[in-house]
XYZ file of C-alpha atoms in Angstrom:
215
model
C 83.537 -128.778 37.269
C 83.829 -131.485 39.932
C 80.090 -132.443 39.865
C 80.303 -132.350 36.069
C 83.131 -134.863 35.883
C 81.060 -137.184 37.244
C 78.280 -137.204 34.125
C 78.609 -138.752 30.845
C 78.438 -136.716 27.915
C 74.535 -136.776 27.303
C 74.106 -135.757 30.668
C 76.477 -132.938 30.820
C 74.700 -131.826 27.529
C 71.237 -132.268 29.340
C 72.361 -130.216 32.609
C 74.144 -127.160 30.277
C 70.650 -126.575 28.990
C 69.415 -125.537 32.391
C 70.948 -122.110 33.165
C 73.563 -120.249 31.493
C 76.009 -120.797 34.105
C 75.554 -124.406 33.935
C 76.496 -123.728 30.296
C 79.769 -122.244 31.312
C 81.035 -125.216 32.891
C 80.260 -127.039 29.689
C 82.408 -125.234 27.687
C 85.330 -125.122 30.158
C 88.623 -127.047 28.424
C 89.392 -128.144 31.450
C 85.868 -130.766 31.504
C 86.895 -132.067 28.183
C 90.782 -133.862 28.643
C 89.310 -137.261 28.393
C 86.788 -138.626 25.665
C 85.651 -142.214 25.433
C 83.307 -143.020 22.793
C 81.858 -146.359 22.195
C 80.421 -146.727 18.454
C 81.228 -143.777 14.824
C 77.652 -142.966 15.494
C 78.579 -140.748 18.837
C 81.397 -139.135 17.547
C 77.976 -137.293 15.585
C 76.461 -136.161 18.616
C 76.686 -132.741 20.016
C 77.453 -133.075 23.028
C 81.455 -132.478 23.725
C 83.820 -130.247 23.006
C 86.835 -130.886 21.022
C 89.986 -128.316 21.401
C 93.882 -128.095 22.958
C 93.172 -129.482 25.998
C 92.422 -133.116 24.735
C 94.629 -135.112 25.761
C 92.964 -138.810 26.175
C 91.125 -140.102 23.227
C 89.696 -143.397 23.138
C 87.088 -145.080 20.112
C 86.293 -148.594 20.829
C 83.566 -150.717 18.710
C 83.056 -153.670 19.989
C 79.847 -154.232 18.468
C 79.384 -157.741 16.083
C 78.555 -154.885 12.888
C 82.783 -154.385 13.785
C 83.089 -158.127 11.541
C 81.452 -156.556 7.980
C 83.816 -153.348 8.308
C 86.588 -155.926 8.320
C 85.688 -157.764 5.161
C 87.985 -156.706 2.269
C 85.799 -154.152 0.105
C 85.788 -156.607 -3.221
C 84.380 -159.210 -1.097
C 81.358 -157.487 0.522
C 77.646 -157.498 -1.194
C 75.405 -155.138 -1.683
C 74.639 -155.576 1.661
C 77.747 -154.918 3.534
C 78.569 -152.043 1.036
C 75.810 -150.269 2.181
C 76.337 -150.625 5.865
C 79.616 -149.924 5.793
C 78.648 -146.612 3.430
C 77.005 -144.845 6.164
C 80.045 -144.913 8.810
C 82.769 -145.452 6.042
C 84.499 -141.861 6.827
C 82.865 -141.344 10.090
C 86.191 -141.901 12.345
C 88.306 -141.356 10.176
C 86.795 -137.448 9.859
C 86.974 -136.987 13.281
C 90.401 -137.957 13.729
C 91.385 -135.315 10.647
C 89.784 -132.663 13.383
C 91.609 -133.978 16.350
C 94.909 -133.771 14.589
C 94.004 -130.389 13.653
C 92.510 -129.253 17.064
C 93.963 -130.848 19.264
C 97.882 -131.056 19.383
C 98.396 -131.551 23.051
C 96.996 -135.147 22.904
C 99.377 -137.888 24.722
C 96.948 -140.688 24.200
C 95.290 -142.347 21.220
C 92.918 -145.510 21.444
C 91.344 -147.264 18.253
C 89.288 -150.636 18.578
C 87.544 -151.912 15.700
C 87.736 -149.156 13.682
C 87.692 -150.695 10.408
C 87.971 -148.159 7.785
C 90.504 -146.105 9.694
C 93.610 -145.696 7.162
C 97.584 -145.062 7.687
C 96.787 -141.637 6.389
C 94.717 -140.759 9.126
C 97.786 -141.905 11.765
C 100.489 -140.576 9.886
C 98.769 -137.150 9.811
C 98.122 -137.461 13.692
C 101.401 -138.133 14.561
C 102.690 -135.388 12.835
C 100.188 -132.680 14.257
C 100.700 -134.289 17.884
C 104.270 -134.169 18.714
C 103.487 -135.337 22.247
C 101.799 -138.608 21.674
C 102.814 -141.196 24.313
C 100.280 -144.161 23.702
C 99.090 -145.456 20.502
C 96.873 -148.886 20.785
C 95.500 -150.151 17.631
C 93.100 -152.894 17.853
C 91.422 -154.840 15.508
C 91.862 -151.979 12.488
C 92.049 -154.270 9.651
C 93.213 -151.080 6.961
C 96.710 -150.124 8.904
C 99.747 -151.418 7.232
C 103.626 -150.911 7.237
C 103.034 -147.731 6.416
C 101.958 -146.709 10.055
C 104.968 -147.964 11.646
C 107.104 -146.515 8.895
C 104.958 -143.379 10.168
C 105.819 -144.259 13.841
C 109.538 -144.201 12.874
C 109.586 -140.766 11.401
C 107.079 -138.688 13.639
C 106.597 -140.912 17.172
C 109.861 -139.297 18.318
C 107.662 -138.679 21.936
C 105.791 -142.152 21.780
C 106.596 -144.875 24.606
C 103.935 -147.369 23.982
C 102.306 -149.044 20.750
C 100.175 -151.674 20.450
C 98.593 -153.010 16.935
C 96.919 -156.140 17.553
C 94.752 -158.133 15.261
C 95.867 -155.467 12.515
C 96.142 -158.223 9.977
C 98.000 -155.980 7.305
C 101.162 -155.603 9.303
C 104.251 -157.484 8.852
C 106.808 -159.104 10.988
C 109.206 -157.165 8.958
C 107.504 -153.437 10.050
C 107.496 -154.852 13.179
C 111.400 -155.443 13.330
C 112.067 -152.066 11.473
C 110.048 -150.056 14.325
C 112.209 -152.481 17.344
C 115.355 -151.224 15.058
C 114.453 -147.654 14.998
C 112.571 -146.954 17.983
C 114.271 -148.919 20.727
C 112.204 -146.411 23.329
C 109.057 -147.812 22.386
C 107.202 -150.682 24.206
C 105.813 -152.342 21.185
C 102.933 -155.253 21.349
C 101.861 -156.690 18.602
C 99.423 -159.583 19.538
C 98.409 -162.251 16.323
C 99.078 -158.869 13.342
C 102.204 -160.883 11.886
C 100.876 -164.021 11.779
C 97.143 -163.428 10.302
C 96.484 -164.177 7.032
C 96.713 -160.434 5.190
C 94.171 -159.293 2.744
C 95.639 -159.378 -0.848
C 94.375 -157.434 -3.676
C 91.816 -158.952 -6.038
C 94.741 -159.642 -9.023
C 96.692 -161.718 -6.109
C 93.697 -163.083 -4.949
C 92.530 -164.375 -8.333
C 96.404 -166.194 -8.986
C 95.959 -167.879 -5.380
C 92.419 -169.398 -6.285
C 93.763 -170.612 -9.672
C 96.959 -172.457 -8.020
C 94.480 -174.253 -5.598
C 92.881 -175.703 -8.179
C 95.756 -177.852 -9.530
C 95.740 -181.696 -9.411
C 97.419 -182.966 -6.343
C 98.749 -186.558 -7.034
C 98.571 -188.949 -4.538
């Protein structure tokens, strides 16, 4: 286990191939209380083990492809619909398993993960009672409705960040100081970006623009 804690995941894949007793390290819990992955496309890969004794998870994307998955939908071409078609549910699927797997998790780490919703957080924190840490980074689809989430189920959370989520309001933020007084909140630019509005809203903002100004 100790010489195993030292690989990555590919190569702890590569040496459980070797003997059988390799392969029963592998699948000891105990090797798999941290994951970091760094892109949707290795939460595909078989090589980890997901179960109870998760208790550090951490998805970070800090790849350039992170700026179309933040494009509202009725914006993107054919283009960007595609791309973001092939990773759309990707996270968001694996985070359904880890709330159903894996209730002993105290940590939760999301960075550019575009197309993660408030559906997928709310159902987390309600599966993991424990959850200490929630950081939210650049996750352009969580709204009020994750802090109003926070405020009902993140009776064991201490720490949440959301920055850059340009969907939440100043006025979340205030209800989550009001109600959660135990939490260390951060909330770096997410109040004061410009949100996305819905295509109807959208529409009646380009139309005022276009009036006259007089001089």
């Amino acid at each position: 286990l100790h010489l195993f804690s030292f690989l990555d995941k590919n190569s702890r894949k590569n040496l459980a191939k070797t003997c059988h007793k390799l392969l029963e390290v592998f699948q000891d819990p105990l090797l798999w209380c941290l994951l970091n992955f760094h892109s949707p496309a290795e939460l595909k890969k078989d090589n980890f083990l997901l179960g109870p004794a998760l208790k550090y998870l951490s998805i970070c994307w800090y790849s350039e492809r992170v700026k179309v998955c933040n494009i509202e939908d009725w914006m993107k071409n054919n283009f960007q619909k595609d791309f973001c078609n092939r990773h759309e549910n990707t996270v968001s699927d694996f985070l359904l398993e880890v709330s159903n797997r894996c209730p002993n998790l105290l940590s939760l780490t999301l960075s550019g993960c575009g197309h993660v919703t408030d559906d997928c957080i709310f159902l987390l924190l309600k599966n993991c009672p424990n959850l200490r840490t929630l950081k939210l980074e650049n996750c352009v689809r969580i709204t009020d409705r994750t802090l109003e989430a926070v405020t009902l189920y993140g009776g064991s959370l201490r720490t949440l960040h959301v920055d850059f989520c340009r969907n939440i309001t100043q006025t979340g933020l205030e209800r989550v100081r009001e109600k959660c007084p135990l939490v260390m909140l951060r909330a770096e630019r997410s109040a004061n970006m410009i949100p996305d509005n819905k295509p109807g809203k959208k529409l009646i903002l380009e139309k005022a623009s276009r009036k006259p100004v007089q001089l």
